[in-house]
PDB file of C-alpha atoms in Angstrom:
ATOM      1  CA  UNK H  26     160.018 130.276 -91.244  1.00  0.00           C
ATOM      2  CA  UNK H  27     161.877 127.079 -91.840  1.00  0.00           C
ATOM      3  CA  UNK H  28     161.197 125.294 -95.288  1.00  0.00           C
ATOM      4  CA  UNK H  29     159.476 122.637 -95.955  1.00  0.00           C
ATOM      5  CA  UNK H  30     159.006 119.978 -98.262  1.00  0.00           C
ATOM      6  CA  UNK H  31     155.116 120.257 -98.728  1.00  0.00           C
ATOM      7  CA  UNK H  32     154.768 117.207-101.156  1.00  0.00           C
ATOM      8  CA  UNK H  33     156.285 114.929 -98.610  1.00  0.00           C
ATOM      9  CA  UNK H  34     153.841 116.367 -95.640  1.00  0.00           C
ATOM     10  CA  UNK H  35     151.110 115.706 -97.986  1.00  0.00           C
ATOM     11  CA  UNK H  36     152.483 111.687 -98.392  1.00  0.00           C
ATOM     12  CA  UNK H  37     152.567 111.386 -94.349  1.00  0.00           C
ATOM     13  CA  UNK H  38     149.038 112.862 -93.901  1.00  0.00           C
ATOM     14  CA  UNK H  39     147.542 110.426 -96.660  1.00  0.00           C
ATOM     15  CA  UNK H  40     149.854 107.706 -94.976  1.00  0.00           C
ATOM     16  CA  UNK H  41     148.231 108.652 -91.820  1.00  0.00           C
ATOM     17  CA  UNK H  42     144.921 108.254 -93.572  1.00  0.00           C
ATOM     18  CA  UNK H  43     145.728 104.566 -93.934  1.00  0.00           C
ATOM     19  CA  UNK H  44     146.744 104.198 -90.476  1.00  0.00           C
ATOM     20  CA  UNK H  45     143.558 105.590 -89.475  1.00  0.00           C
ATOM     21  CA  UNK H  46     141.420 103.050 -92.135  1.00  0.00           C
ATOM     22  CA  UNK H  47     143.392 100.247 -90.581  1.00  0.00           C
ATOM     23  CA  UNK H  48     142.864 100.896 -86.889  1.00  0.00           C
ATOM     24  CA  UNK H  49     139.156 101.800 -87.731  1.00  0.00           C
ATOM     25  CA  UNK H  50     139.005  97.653 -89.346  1.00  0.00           C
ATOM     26  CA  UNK H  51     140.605  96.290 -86.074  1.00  0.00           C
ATOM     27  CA  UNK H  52     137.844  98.332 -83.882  1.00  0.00           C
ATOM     28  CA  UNK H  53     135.224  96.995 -85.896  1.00  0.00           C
ATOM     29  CA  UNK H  54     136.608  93.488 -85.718  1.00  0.00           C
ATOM     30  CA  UNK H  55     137.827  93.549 -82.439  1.00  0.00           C
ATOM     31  CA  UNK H  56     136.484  89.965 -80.542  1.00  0.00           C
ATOM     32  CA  UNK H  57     136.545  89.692 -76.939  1.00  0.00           C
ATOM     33  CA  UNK H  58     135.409  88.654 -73.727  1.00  0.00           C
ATOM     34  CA  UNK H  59     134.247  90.993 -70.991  1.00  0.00           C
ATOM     35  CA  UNK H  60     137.166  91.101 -68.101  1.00  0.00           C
ATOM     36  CA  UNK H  61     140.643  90.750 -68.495  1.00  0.00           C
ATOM     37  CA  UNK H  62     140.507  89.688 -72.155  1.00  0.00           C
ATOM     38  CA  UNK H  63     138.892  92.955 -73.485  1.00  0.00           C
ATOM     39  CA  UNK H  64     141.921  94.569 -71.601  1.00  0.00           C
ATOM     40  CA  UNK H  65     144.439  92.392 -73.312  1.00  0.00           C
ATOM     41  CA  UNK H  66     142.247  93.472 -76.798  1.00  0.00           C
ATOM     42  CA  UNK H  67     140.839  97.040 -76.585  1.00  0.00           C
ATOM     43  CA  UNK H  68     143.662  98.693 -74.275  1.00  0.00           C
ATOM     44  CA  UNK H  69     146.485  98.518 -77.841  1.00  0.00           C
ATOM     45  CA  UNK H  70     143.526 100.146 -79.693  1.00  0.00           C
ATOM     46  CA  UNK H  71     143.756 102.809 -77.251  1.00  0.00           C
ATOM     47  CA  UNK H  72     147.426 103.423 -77.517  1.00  0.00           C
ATOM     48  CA  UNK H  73     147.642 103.445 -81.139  1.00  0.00           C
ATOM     49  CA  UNK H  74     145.044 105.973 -81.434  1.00  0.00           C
ATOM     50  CA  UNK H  75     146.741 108.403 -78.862  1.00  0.00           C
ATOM     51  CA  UNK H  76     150.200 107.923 -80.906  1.00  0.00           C
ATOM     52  CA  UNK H  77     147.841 109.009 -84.269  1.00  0.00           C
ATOM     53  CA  UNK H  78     146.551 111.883 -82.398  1.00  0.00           C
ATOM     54  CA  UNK H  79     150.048 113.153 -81.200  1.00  0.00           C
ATOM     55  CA  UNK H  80     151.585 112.424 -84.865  1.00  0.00           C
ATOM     56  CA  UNK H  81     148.319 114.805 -86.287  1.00  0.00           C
ATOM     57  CA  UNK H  82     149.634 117.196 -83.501  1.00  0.00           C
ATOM     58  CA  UNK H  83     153.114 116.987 -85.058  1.00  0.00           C
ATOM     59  CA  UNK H  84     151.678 117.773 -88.654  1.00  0.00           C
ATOM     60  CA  UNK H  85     149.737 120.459 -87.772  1.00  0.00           C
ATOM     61  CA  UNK H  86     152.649 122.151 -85.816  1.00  0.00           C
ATOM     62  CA  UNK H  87     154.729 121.551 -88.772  1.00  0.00           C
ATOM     63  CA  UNK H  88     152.526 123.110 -91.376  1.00  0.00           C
ATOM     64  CA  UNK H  89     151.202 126.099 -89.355  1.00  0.00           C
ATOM     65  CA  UNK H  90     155.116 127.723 -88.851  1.00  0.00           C
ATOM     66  CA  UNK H  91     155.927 126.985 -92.188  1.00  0.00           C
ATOM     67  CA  UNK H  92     155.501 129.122 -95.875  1.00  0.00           C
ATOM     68  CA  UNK H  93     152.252 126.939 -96.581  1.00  0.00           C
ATOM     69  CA  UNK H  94     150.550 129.564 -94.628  1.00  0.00           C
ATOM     70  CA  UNK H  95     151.711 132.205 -97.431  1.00  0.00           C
ATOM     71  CA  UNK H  96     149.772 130.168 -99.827  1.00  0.00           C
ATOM     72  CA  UNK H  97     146.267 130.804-100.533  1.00  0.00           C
ATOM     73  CA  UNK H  98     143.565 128.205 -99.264  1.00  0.00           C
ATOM     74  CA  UNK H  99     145.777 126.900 -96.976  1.00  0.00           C
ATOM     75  CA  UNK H 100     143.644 128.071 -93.901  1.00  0.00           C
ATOM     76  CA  UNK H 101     141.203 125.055 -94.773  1.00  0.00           C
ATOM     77  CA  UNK H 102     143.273 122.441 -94.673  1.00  0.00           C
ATOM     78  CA  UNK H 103     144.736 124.022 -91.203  1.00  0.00           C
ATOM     79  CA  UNK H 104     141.351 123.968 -90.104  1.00  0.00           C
ATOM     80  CA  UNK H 105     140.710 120.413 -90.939  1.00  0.00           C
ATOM     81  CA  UNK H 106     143.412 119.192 -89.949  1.00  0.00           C
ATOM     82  CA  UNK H 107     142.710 120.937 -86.224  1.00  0.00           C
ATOM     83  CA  UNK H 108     139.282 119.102 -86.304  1.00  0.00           C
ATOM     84  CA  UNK H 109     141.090 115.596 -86.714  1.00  0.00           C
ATOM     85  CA  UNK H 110     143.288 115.800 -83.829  1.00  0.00           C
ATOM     86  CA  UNK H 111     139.324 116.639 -82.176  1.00  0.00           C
ATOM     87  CA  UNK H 112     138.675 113.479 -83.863  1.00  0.00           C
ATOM     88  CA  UNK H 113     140.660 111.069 -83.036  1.00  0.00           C
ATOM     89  CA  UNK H 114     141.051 112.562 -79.671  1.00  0.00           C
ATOM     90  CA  UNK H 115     136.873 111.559 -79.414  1.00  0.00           C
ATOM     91  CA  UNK H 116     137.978 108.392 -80.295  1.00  0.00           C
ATOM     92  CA  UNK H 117     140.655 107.245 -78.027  1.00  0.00           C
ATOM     93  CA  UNK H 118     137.817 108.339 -75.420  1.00  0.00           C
ATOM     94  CA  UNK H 119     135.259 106.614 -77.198  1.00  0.00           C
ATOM     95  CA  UNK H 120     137.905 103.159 -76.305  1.00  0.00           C
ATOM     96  CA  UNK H 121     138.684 104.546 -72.802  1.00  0.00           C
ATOM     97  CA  UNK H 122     134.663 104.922 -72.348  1.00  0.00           C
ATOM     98  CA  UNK H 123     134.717 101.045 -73.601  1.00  0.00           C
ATOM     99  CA  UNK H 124     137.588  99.886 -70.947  1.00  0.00           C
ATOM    100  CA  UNK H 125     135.641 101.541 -68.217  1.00  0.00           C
ATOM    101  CA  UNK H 126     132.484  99.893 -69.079  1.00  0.00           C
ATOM    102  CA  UNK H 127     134.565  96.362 -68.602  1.00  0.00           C
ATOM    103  CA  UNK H 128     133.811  94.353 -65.808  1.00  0.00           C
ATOM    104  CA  UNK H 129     137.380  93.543 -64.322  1.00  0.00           C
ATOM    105  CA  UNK H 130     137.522  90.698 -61.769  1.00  0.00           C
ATOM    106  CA  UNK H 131     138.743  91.026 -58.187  1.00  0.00           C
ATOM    107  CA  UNK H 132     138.474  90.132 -55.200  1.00  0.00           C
ATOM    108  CA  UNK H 133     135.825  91.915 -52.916  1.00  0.00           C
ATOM    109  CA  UNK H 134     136.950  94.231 -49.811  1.00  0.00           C
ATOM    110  CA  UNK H 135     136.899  92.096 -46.688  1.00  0.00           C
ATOM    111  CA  UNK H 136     133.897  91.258 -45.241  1.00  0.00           C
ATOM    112  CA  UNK H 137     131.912  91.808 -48.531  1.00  0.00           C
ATOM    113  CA  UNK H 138     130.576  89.018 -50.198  1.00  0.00           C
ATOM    114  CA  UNK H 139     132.440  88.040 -53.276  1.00  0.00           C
ATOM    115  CA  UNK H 140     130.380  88.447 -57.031  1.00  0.00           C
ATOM    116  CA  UNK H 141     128.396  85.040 -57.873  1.00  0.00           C
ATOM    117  CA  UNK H 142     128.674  83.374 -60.782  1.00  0.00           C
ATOM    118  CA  UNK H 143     125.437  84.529 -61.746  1.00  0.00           C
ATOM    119  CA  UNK H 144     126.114  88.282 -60.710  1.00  0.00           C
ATOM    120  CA  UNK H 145     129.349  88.061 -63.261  1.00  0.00           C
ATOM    121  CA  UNK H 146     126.957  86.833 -65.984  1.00  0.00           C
ATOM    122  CA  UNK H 147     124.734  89.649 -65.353  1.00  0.00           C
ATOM    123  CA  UNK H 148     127.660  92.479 -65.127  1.00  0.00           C
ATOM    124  CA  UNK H 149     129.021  90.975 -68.693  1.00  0.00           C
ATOM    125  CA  UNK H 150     125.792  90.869 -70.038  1.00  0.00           C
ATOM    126  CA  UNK H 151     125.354  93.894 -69.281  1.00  0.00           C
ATOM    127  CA  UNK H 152     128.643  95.477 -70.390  1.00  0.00           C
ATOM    128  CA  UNK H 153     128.828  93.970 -73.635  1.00  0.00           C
ATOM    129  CA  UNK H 154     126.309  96.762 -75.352  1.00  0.00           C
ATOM    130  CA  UNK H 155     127.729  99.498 -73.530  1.00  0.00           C
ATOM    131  CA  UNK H 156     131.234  98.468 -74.660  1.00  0.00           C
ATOM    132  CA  UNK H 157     129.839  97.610 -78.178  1.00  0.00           C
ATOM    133  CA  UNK H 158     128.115 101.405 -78.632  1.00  0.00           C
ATOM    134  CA  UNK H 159     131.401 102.918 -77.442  1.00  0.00           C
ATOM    135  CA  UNK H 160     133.730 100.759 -79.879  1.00  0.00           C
ATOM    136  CA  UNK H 161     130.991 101.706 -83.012  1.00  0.00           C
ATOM    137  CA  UNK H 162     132.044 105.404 -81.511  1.00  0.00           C
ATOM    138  CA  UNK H 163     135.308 105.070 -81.750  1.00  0.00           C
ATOM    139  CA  UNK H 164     135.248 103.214 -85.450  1.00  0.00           C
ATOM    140  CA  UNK H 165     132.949 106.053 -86.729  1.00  0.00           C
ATOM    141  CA  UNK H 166     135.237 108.744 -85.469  1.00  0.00           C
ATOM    142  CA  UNK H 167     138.232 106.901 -86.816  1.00  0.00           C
ATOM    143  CA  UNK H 168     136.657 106.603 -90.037  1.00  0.00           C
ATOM    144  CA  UNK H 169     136.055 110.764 -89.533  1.00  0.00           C
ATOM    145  CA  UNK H 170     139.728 111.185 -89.217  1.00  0.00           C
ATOM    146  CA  UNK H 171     140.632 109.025 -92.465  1.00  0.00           C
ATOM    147  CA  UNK H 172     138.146 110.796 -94.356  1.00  0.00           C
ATOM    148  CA  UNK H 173     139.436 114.361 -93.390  1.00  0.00           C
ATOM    149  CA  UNK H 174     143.292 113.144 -93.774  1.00  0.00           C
ATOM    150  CA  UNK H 175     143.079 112.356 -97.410  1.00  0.00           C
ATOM    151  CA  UNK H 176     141.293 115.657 -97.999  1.00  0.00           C
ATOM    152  CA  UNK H 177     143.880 117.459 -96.506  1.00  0.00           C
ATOM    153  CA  UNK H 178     146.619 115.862 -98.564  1.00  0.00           C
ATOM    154  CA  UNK H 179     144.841 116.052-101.474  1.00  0.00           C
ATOM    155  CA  UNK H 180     144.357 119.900-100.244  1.00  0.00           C
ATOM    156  CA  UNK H 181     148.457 120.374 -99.980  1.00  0.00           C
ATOM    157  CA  UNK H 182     148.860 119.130-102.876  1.00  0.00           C
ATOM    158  CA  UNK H 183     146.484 120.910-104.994  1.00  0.00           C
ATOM    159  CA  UNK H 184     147.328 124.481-103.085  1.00  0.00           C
ATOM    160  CA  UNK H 185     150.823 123.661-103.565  1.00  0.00           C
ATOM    161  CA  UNK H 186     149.969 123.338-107.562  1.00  0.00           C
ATOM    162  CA  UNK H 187     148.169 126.462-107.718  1.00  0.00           C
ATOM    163  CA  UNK H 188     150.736 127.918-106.156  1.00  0.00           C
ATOM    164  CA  UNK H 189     153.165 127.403-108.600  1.00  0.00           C
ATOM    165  CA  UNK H 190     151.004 127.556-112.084  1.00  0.00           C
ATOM    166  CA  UNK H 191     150.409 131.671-110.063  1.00  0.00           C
ATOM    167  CA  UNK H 192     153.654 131.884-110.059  1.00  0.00           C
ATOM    168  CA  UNK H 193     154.857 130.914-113.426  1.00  0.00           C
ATOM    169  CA  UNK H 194     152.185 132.905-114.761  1.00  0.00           C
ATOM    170  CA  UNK H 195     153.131 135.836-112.637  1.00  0.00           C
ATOM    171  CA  UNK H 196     156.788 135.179-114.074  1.00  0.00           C
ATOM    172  CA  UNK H 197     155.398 135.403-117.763  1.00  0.00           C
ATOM    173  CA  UNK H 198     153.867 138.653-117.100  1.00  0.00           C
ATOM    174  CA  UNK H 199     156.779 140.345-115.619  1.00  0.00           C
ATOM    175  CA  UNK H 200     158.860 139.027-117.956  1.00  0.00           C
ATOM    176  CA  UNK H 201     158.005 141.428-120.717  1.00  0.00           C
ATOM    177  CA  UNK H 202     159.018 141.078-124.639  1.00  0.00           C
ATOM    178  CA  UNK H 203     162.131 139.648-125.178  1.00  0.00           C
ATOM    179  CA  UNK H 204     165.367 141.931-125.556  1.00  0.00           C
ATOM    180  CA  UNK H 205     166.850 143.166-128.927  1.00  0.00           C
ATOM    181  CA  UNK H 206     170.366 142.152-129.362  1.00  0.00           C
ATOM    182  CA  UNK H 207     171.875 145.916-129.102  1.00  0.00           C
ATOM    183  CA  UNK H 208     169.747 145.860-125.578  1.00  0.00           C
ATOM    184  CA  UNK H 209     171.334 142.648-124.547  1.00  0.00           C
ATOM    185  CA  UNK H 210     174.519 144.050-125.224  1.00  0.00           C
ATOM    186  CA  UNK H 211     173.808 146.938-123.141  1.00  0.00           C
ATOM    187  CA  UNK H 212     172.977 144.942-120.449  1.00  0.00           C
ATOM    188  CA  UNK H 213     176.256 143.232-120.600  1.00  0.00           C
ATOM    189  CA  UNK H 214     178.024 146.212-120.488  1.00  0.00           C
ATOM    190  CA  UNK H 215     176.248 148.119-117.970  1.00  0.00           C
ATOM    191  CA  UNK H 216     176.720 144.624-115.598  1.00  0.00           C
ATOM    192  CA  UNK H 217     180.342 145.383-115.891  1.00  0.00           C
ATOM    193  CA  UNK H 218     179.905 148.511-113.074  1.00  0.00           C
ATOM    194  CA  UNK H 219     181.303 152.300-114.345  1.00  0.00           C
ATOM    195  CA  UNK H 220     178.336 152.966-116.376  1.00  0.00           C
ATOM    196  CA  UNK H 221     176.740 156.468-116.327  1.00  0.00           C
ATOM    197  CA  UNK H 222     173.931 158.692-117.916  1.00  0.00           C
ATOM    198  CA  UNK H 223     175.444 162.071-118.574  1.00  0.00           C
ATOM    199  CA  UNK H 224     174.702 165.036-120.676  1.00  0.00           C
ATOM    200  CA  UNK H 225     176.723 167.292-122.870  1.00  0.00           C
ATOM    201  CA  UNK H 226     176.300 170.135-125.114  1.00  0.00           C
ATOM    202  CA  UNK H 227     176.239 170.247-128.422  1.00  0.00           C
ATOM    203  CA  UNK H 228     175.822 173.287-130.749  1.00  0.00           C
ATOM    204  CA  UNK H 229     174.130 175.067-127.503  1.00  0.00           C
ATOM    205  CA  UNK H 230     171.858 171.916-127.162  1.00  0.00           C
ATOM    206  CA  UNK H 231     171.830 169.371-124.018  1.00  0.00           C
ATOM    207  CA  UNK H 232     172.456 165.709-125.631  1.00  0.00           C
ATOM    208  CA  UNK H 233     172.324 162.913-122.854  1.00  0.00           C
ATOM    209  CA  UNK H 234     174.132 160.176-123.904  1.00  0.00           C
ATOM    210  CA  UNK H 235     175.194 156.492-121.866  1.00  0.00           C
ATOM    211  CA  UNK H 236     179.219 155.716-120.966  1.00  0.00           C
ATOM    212  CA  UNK H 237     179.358 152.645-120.326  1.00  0.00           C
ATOM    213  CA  UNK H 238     182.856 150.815-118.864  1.00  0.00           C
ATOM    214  CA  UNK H 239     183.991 148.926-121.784  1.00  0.00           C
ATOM    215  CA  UNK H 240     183.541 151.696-124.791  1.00  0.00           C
ATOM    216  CA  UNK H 241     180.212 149.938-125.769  1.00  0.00           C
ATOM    217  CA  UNK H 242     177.472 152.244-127.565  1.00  0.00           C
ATOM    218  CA  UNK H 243     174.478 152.367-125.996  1.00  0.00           C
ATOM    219  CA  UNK H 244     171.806 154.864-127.681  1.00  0.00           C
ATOM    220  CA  UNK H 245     169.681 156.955-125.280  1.00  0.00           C
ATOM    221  CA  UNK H 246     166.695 154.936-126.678  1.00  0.00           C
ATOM    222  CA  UNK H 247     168.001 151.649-125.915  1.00  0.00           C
ATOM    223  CA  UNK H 248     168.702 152.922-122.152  1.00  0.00           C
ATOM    224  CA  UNK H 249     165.457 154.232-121.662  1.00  0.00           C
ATOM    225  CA  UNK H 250     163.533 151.134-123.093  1.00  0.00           C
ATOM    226  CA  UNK H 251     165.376 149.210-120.575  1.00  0.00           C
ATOM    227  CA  UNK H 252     165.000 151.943-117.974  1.00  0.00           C
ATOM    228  CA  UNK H 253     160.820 151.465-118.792  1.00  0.00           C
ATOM    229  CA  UNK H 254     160.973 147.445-118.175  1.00  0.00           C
ATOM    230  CA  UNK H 255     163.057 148.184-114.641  1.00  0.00           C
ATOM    231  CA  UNK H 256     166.110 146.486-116.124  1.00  0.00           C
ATOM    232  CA  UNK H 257     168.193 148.950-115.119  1.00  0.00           C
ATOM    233  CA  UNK H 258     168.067 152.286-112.928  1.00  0.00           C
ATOM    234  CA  UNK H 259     170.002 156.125-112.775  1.00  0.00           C
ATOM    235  CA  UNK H 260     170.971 157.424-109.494  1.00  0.00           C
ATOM    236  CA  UNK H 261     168.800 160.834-109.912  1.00  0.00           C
ATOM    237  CA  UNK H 262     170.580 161.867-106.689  1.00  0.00           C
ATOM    238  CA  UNK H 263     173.013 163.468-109.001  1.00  0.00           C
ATOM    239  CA  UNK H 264     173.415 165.343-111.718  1.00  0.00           C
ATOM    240  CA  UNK H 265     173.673 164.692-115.226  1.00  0.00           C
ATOM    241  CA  UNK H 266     176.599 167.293-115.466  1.00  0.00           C
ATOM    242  CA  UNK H 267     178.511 165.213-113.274  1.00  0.00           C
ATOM    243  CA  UNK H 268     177.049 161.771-114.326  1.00  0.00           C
ATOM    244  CA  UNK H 269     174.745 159.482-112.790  1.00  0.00           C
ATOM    245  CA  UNK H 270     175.572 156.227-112.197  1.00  0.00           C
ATOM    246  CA  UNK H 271     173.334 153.663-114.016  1.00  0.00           C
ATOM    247  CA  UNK H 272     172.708 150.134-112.264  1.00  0.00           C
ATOM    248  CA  UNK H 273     171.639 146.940-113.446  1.00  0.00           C
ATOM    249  CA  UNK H 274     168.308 145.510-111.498  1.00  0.00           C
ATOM    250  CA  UNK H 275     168.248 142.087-110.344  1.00  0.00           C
ATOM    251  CA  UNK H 276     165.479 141.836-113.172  1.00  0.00           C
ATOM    252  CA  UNK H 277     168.447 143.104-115.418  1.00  0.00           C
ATOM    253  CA  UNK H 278     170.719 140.219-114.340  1.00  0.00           C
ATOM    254  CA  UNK H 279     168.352 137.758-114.690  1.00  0.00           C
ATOM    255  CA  UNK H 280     167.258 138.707-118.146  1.00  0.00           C
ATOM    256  CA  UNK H 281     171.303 139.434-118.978  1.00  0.00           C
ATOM    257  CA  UNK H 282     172.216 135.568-118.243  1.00  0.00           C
ATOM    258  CA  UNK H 283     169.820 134.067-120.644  1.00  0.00           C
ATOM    259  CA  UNK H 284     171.424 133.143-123.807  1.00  0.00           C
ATOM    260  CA  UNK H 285     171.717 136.248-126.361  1.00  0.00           C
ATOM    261  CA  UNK H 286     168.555 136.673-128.511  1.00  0.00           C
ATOM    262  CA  UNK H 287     169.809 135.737-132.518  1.00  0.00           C
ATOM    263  CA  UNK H 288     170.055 138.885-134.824  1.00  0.00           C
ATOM    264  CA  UNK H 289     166.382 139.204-137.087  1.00  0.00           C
ATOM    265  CA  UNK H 290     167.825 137.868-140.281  1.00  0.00           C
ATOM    266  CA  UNK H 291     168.312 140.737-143.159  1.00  0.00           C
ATOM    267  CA  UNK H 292     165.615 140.862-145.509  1.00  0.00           C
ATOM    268  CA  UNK H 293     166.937 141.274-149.350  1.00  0.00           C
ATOM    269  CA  UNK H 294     165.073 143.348-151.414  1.00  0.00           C
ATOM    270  CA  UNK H 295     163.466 141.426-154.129  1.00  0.00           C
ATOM    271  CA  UNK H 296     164.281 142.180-157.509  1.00  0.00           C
ATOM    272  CA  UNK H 297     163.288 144.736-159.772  1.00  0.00           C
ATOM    273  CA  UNK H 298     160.812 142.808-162.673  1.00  0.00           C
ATOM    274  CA  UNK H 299     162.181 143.334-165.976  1.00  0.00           C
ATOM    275  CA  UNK H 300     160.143 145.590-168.320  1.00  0.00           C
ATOM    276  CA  UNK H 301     159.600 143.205-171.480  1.00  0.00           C
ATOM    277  CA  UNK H 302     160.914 145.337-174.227  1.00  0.00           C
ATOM    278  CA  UNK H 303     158.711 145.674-177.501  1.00  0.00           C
ATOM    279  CA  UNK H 304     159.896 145.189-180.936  1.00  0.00           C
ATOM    280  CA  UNK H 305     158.868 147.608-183.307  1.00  0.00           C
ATOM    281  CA  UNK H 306     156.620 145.900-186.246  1.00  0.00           C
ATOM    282  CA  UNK H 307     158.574 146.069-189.311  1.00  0.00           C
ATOM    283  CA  UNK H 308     156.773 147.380-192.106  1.00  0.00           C
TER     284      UNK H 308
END
């Protein structure tokens, strides 16, 4: 899936949200007279809401084939999201509803009488609160799809959050106790390739001991203490006779290019107190 940058979708759907408040104030405030004027006024309300309703379109598309799916909670904001394009969509009908309740002017067809002045009076007055419920529509579905914007953003951005306080955490517990300087410098010499876990006998006894490339010492214990946090790995394929070759994880070369952990300090043994010595009493 390609990346994306979720803290920058979450700006454009809370800048949509603003979009949406302001076209939602020019519906409510929208003045006009029945006929060509409420054209000229309510037919740009109607095209900026269709270019909202595409640009939701693009932001869903954008976030449903991307990782924010991966992340958990993400399905409600997805959802939402799909309801506002519903939204809005209501609402640019809601303004087309309002445009078809306009009276236009015309002429008649021929040989019909043309509209009196009177009958044009009664056709406005009779549009206006048609055209008036289906502009309140339109507001009140705008204001829907503000509303739901910001509570998507604020939904990206707080998944997005969670997401990575999970993940740090998840980092701290895989992370494990940090290494001992002799099993740093394991590590370092192991990462040079050539290591292997072999055994050998001695006095009748089967010792396995750790080669590493460079002549380092590695003790059995420090291999398998590294071998228990998945640092590094034996192929088992083989046998110790012959060797088996020990590789560094990825975990290993993570944990091998932090800086090397400082020696524990040597302790000095305190000091014998002195036993006071008595004089004998002189008699």
């Amino acid at each position: 899936m390609p990346s994306l940058n979720l803290p920058e979708q979450a700006q454009q759907v809370r800048d949509l949200a603003h979009e949406f408040e302001a076209l939602r104030a020019r519906v409510r405030g929208v003045s006009y007279t029945p006929g060509t004027d409420a054209l000229r006024q309510i037919g740009p309300l109607l095209l900026t809401t269709q270019d909202l309703t595409a640009t939701l379109l693009v932001r869903l598309g954008a976030l449903a084939n991307s990782p924010y799916t991966s992340i958990p909670s993400s399905h409600a904001s997805l959802e939402c999201l799909s309801s506002l394009i519903l939204a809005s969509t209501l609402a640019g009908n809601d303004l087309a509803n309002a445009l078809h309740a306009n009276p236009l002017e015309g002429a008649a067809f021929p040989g019909y009488p043309a509209y009196s002045e009177s009958d044009q009076v009664a056709r406005r007055a009779t549009a206006i609160p048609r055209m008036t419920g289906h502009l309140n529509d339109a507001a009140h579905q705008l204001d829907l799809s503000a509303t739901g914007c910001h509570y998507v953003a604020t939904g990206i951005t707080r998944d997005l959050a969670d997401s990575q306080a999970n993940q740090a955490k998840s980092g701290q517990q895989t992370a494990g106790p940090a290494l001992s300087p002799a099993q740093y410098d394991a590590l370092k010499a192991l990462s040079l390739g050539q290591g292997k876990l072999h055994e050998s006998s001695q006095r009748g006894l089967g010792v396995t001991r750790v080669a590493t490339h460079d002549g380092t010492r590695v003790s059995i214990a420090t291999f398998r203490a590294l071998a228990k946090r998945k640092l590094v790995t034996a192929d088992t394929s083989t046998s110790l006779l012959h060797g088996q070759k020990i590789t560094v994880t990825e975990q290993g070369q993570q944990a091998q290019a932090q800086p090397r952990p400082a020696a524990a300090p040597a302790t000095t043994p305190a000091a014998a107190p002195k036993t006071p010595v008595t004089q004998g009493a002189h008699r």
